[in-house]
Short mmCIF file of C-alpha atoms and ligand atoms in Angstrom, two decimals:
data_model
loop_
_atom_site.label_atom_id
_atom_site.label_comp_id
_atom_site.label_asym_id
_atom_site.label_seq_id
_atom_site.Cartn_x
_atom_site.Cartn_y
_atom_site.Cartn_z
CA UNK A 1 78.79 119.11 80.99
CA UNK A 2 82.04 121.15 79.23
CA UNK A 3 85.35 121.69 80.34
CA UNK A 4 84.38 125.06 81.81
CA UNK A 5 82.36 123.65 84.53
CA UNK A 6 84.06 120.22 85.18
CA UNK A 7 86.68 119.26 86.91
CA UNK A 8 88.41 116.07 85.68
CA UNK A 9 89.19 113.46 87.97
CA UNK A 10 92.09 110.70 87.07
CA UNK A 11 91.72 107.35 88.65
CA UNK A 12 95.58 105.98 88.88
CA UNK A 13 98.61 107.54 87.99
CA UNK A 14 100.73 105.34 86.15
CA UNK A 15 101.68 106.31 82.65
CA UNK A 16 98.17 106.50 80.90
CA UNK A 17 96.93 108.77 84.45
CA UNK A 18 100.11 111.21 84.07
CA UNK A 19 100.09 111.36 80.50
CA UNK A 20 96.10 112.75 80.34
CA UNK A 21 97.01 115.00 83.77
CA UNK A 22 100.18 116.69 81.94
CA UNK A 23 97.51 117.03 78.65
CA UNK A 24 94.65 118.33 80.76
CA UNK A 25 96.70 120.78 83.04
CA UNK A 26 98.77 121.90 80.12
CA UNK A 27 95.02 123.18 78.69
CA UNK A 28 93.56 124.80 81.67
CA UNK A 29 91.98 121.41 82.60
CA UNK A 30 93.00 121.78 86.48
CA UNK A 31 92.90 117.85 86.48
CA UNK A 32 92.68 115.56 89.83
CA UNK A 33 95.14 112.73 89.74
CA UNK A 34 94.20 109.93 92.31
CA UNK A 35 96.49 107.25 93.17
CA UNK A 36 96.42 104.84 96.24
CA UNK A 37 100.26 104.81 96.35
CA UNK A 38 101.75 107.95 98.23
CA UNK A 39 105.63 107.02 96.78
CA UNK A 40 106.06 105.81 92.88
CA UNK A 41 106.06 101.93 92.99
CA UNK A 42 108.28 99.90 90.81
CA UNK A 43 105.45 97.89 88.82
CA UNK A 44 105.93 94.65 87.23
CA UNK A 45 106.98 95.45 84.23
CA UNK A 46 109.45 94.36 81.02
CA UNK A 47 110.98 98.08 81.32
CA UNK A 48 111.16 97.89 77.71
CA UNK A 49 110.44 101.45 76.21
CA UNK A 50 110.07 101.29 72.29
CA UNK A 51 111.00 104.22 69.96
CA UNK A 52 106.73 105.12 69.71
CA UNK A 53 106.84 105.35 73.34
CA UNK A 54 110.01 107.86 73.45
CA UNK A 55 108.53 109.95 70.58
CA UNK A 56 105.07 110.20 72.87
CA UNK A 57 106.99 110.92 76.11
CA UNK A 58 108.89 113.78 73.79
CA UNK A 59 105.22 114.93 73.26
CA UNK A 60 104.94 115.60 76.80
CA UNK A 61 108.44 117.13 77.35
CA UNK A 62 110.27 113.73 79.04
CA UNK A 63 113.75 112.76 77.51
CA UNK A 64 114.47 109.11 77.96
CA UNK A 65 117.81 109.46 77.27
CA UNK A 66 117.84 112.28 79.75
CA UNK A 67 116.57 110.09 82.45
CA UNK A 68 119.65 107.28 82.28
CA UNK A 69 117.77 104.52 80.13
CA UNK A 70 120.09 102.29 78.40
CA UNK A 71 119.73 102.08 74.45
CA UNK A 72 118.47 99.20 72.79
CA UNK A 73 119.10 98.59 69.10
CA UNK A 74 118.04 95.12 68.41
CA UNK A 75 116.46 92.59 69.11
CA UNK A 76 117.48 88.76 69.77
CA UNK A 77 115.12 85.98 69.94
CA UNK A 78 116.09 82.35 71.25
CA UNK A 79 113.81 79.11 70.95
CA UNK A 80 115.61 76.03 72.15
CA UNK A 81 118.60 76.08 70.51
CA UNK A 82 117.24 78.17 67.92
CA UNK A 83 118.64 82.07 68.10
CA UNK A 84 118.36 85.45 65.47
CA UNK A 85 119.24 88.75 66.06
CA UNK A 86 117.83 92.01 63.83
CA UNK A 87 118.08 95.45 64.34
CA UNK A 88 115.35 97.09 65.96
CA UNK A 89 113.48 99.88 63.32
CA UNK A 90 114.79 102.65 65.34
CA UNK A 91 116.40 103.05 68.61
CA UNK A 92 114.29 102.29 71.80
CA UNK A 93 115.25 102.22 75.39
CA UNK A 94 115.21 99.93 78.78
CA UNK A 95 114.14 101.94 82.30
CA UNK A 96 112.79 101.12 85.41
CA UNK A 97 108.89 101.50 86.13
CA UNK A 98 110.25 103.45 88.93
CA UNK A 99 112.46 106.26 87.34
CA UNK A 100 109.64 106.38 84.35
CA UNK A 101 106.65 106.59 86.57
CA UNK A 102 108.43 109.11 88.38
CA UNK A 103 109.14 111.15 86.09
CA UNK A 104 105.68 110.92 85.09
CA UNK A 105 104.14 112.07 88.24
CA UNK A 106 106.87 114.80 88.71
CA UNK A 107 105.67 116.18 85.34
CA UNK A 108 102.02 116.19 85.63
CA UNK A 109 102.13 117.97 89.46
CA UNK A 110 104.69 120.54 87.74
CA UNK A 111 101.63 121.17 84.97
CA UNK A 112 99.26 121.99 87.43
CA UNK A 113 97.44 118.51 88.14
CA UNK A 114 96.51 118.12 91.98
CA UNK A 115 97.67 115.05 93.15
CA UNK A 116 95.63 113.06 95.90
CA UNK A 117 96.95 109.80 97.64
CA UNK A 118 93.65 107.33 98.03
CA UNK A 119 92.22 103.90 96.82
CA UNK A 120 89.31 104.04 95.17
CA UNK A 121 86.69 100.88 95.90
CA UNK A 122 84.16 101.22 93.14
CA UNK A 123 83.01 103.22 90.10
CA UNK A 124 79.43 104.60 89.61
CA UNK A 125 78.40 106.87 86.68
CA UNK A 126 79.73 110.20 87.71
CA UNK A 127 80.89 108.76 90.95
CA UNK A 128 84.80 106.91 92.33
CA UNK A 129 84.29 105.95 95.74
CA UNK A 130 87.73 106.39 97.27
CA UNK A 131 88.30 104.97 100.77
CA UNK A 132 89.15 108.60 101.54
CA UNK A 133 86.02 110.16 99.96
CA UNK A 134 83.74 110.02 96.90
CA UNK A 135 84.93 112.01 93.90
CA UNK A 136 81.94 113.29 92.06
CA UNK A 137 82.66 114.48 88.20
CA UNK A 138 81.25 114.43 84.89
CA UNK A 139 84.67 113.52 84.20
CA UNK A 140 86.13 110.69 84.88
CA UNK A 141 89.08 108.96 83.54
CA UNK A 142 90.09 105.40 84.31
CA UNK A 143 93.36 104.76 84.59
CA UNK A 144 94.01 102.02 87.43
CA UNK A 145 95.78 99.44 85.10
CA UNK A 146 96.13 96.56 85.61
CA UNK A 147 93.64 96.73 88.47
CA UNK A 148 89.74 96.72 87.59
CA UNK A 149 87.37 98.47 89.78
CA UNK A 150 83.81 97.37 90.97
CA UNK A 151 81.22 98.75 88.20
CA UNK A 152 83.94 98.82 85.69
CA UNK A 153 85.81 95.46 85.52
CA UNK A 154 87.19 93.72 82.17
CA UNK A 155 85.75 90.58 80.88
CA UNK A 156 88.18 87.49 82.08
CA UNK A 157 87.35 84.87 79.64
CA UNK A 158 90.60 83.30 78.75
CA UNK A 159 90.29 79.64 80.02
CA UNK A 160 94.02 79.48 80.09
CA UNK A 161 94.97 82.90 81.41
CA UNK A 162 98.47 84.93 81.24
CA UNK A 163 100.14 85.65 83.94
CA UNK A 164 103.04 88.29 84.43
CA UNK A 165 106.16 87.23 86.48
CA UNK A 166 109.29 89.51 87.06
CA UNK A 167 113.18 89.26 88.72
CA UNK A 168 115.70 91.32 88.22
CA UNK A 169 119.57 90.56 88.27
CA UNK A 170 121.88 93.24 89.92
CA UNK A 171 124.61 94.63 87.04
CA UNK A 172 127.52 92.49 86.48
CA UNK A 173 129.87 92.88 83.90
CA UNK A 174 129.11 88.87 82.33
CA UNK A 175 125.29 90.04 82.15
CA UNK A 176 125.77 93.11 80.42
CA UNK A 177 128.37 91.99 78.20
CA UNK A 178 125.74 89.15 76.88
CA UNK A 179 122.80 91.24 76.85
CA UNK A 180 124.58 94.51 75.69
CA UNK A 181 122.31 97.17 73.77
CA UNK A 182 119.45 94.44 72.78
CA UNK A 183 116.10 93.45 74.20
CA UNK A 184 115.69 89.48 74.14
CA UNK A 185 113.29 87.04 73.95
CA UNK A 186 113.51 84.07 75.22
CA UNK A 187 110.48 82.06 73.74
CA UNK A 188 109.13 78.83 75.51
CA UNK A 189 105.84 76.47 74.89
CA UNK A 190 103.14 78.90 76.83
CA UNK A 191 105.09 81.76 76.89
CA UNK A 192 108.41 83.98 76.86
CA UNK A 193 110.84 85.91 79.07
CA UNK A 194 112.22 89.23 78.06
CA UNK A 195 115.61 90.37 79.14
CA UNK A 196 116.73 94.28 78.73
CA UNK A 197 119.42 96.07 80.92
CA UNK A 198 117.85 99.40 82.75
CA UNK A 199 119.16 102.44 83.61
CA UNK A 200 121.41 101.01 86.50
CA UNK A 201 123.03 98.04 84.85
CA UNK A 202 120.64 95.65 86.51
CA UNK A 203 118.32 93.52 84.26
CA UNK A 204 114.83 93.23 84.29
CA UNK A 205 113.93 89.55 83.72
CA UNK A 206 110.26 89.94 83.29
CA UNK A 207 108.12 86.46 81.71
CA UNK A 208 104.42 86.00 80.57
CA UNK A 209 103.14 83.27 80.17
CA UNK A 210 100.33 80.37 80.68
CA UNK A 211 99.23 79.53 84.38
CA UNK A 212 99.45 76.09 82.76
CA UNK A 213 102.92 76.42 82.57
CA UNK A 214 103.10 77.65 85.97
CA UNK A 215 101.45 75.05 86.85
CA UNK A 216 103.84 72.38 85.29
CA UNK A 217 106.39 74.19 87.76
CA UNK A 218 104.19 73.42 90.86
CA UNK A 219 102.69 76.93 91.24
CA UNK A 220 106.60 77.56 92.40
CA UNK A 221 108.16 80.74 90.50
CA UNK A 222 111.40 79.84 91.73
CA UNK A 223 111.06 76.26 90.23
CA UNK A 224 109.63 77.55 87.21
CA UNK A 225 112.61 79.49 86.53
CA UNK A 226 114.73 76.54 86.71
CA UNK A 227 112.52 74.31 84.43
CA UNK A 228 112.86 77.15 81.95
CA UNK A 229 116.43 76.93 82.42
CA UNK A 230 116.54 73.47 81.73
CA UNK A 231 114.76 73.62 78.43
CA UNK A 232 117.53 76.86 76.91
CA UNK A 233 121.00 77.04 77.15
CA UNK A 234 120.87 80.62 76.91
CA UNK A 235 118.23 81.88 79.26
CA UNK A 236 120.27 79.42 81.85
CA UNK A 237 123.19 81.01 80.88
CA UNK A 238 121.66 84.21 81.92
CA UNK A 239 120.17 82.83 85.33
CA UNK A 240 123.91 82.05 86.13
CA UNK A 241 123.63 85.67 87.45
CA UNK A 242 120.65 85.75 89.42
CA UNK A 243 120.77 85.77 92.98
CA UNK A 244 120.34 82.59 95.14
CA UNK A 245 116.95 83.06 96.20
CA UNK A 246 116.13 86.21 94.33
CA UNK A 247 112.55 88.27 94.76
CA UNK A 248 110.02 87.33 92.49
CA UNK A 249 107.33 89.87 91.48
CA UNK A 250 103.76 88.40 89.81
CA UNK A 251 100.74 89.54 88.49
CA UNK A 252 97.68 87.57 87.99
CA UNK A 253 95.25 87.36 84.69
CA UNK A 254 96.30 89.58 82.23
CA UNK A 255 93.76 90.50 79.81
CA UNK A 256 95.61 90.06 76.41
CA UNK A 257 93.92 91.43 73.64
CA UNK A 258 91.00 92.83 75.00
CA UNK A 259 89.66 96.51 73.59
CA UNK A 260 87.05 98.76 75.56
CA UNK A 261 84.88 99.09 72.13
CA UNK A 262 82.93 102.28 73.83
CA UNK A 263 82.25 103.23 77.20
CA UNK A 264 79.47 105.47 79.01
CA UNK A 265 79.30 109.68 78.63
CA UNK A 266 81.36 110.96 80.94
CA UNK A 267 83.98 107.89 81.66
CA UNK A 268 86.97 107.96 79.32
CA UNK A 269 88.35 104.61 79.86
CA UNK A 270 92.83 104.73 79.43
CA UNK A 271 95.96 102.48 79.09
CA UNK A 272 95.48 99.10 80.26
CA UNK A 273 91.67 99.92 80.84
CA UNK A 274 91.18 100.81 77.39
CA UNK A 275 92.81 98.14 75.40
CA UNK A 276 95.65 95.18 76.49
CA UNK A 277 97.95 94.69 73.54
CA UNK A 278 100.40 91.01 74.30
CA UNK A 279 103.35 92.22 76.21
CA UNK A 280 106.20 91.00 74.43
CA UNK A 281 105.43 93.54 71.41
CA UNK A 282 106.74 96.12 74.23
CA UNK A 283 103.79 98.87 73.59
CA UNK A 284 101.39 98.45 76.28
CA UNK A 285 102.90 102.04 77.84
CA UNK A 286 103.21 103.52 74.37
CA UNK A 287 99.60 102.69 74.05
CA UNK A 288 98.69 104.20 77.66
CA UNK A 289 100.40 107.33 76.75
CA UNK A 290 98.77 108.17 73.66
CA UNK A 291 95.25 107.22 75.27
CA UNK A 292 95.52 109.76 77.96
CA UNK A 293 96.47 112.40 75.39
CA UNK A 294 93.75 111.49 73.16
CA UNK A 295 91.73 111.13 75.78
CA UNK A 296 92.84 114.56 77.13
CA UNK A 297 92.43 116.16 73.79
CA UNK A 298 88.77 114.71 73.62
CA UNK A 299 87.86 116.43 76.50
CA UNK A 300 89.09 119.71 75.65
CA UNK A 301 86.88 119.92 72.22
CA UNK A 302 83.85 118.09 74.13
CA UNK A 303 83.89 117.83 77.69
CA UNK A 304 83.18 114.51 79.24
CA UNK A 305 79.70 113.90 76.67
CA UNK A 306 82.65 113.24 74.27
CA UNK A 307 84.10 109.87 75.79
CA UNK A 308 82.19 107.58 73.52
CA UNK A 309 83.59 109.04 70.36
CA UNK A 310 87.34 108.79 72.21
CA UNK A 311 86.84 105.35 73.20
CA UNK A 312 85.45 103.97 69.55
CA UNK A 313 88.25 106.09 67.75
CA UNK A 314 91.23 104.60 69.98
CA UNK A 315 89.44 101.34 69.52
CA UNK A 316 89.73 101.77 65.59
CA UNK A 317 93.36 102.90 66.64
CA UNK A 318 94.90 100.50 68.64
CA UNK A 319 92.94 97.31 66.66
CA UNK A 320 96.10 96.44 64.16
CA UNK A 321 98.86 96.91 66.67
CA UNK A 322 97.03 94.41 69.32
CA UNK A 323 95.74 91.73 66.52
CA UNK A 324 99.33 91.53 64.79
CA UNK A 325 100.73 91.35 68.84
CA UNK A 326 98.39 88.58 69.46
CA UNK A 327 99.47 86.97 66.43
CA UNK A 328 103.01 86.85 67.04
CA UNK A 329 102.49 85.84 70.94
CA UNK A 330 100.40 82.72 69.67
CA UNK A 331 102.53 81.92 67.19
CA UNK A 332 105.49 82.45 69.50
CA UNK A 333 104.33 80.47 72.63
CA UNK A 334 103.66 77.52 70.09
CA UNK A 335 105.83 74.36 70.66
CA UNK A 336 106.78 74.53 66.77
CA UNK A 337 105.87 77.85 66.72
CA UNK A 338 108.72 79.55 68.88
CA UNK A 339 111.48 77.92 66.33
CA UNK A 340 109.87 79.16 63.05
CA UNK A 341 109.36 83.00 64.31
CA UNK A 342 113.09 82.61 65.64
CA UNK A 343 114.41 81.23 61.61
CA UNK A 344 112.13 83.42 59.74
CA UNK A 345 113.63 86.54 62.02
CA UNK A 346 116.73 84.70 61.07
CA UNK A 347 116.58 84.49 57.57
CA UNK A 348 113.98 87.35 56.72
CA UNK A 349 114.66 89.96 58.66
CA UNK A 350 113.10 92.98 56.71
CA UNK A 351 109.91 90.60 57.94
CA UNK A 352 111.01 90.84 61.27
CA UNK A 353 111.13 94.26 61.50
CA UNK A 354 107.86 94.67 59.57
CA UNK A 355 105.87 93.03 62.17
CA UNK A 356 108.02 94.79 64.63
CA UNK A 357 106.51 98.25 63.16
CA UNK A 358 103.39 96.59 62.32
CA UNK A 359 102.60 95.85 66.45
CA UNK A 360 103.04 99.70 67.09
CA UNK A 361 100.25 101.93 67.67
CA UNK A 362 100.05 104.71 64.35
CA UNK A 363 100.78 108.65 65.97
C1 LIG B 401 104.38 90.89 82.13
C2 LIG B 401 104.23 92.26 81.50
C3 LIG B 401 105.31 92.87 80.87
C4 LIG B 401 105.17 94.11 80.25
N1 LIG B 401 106.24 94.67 79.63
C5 LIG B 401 106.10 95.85 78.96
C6 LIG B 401 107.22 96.45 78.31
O1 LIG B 401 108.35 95.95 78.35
N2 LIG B 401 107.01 97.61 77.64
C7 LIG B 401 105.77 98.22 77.57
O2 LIG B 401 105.64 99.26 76.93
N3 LIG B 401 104.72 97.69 78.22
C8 LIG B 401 104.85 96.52 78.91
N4 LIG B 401 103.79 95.99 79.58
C9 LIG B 401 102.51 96.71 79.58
C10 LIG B 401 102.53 97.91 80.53
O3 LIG B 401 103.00 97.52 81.80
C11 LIG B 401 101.11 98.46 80.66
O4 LIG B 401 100.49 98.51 79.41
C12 LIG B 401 101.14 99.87 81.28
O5 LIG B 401 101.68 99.82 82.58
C13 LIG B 401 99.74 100.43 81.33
O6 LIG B 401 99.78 101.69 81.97
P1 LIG B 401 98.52 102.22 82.80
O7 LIG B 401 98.83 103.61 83.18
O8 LIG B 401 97.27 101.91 82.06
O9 LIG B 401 98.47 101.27 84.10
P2 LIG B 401 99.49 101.00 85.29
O10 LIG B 401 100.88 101.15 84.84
O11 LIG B 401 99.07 99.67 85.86
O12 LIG B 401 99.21 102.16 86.34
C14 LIG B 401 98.00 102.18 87.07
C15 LIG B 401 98.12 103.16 88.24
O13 LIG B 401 96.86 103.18 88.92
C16 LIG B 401 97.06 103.03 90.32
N5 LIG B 401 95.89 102.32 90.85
C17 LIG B 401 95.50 101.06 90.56
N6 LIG B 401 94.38 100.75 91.21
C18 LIG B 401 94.04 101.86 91.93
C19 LIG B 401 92.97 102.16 92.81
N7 LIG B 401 92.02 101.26 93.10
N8 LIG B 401 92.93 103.38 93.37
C20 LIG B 401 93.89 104.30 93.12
N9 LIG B 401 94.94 104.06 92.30
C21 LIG B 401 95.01 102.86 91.70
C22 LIG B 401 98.35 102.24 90.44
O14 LIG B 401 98.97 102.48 91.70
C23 LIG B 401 99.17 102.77 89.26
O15 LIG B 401 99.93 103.91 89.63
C24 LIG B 401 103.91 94.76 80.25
C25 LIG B 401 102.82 94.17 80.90
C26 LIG B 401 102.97 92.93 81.52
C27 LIG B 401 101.79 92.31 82.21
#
């Protein structure tokens, strides 16, 4: 099967899915972009857009800046009592899933990618069942995230799984003044919260961690919140701002760490379906972007006979980024743990911004 003869079909179309549409149309590829949301969602999310992810989204012709996002130029890190700040290795940027996905989608239709609205059920080799119709392709890219299909589901091994949790806090003059142009993390035995202002003022209050710990809070976000609150001055000095009884977004058993090694001819696995670096390194849509283009780019030299070699080289890729993130998240989510990464950041901060270029994936 080559290009010539094969249409590709994208299953989801959040960054990963637009990214390898705006590749493949940009080629000749005529790509089909399924997604089962008709109107761009706001997914949960840190909003947290690092400087590799604004030099990929350059790639594809999308200006960050362009689009509102606020600038972020360092990064501060509390633990208890414990606080450092250090200036991020270049600028990066904090926007809304909703105005980046957007953008996305707007992009890839403009290239030439049909868009189709439908949920697809299962995946068989050459096959997406959509509750629509079945897609039939030699071609398929995966791109549904966070969300595994039947036939081509992740391993979920982690006894003590992660679990992703998000508010966000309208703007307000205190807020921004104590958040300002940095991205914070707000570390806590079994997990953290980050904290970055978005293109509207508000903040995006997005936390991963343990279900443990959510379970020490009764299963009760709300309460949860408040326990964290109770353990750091300044993450309750942040709350101060947050509505009475504000929305709380969550998402279920999050993969960390895990890395499609290869995959089957003819099913180029992308973003969050090909490899789950820790969140709070603030890559994960980096990493989605440069998999559809790779992805994209495989394609066009091999047709879909040349997903294995994709999926083993973005493996190879993508392996230092996620290790060093998985390091830092372990270390971080440690009782002593949390402190020490918050007074070596402190005291050593051409180390913290090491590891901060260390946990981003190589162009
Ligand atoms: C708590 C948390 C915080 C994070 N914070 C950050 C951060 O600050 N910065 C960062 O860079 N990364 C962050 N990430 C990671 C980032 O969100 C993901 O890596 C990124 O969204 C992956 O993009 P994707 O395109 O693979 O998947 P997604 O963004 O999940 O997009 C998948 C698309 O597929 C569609 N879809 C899903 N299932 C189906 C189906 N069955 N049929 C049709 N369509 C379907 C969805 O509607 C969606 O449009 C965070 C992750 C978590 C869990």
């Amino acid at each position: 099967m080559n290009r010539s003869t094969d249409t590709p079909v994208i299953l989801g179309a959040g960054p990963a899915g637009c990214a390898a549409a705006i590749a493949l149309a940009r080629n000749g590829g005529e790509p089909v972009l399924i997604d089962r949301d008709a109107e761009v969602g706001d997914a949960l999310c840190g909003g947290f857009m690092s400087w590799r992810t604004a030099a990929t989204v350059a790639e594809l012709g999308i200006d960050l800046a362009q689009l509102g996002a606020q600038r972020v130029t360092s990064l501060r890190l509390f633990a208890g009592h414990h606080s450092a700040q250090s200036d991020l290795p270049e600028p990066a940027y904090g926007l809304s899933r909703r105005s980046f996905d957007s953008a996305l989608r707007r992009t890839a239709i403009t290239a030439g990618a049909k868009l189709e609205i439908d949920t697809i059920r299962a995946l068989e080799p050459g096959c997406a069942r959509g509750e629509a119709r079945e897609y039939r392709s030699g071609s398929l890219f995966l791109a549904s995230g966070k969300h595994d299909l039947r036939g081509a589901a992740r391993p979920r091994i982690a006894r003590d799984p992660a679990l992703g949790l998000r508010l966000r806090i309208a703007t307000d003059p205190g807020l921004n003044a104590l958040v300002g142009e940095s991205i914070e993390l707000h570390l806590f035995e079994g997990g953290y919260a980050g904290i970055v202002l978005q293109e509207d003022g508000s903040a995006n209050v997005c936390l991963a961690l343990r279900k443990s710990l959510l379970a020490r809070a009764g299963n009760e976000p709300a309460h949860l919140f408040e326990m964290l609150a109770g353990e750091s001055p300044a993450f309750a000095e942040r709350l101060e701002f947050a509505p009475a009884n504000p929305h709380i977004d969550t998402i279920a058993a999050v993969p960390y760490g895990w890395i499609a090694q290869n995959t089957a001819p003819g099913l180029f696995r992308l973003g969050d379906q090909a490899a789950v670096i820790p969140s709070l390194a603030g890559e994960g849509m980096s990493i989605a972007i440069a998999s559809g283009i790779a992805a994209a780019q495989a394609w066009q030299q091999g047709g879909g006979a040349a997903a294995p070699a994709y999926q083993q080289a973005f493996a190879r890729r993508v392996r230092r980024p996620i290790r060093v993130a998985e390091a830092i998240w372990h270390m971080g989510e440690n009782a002593l743990g949390g402190p020490a990464l918050t007074q070596m950041a402190q005291h050593v901060a051409p180390a913290a911004r090491l590891a901060m270029r260390l946990s981003r994936i190589a162009a």
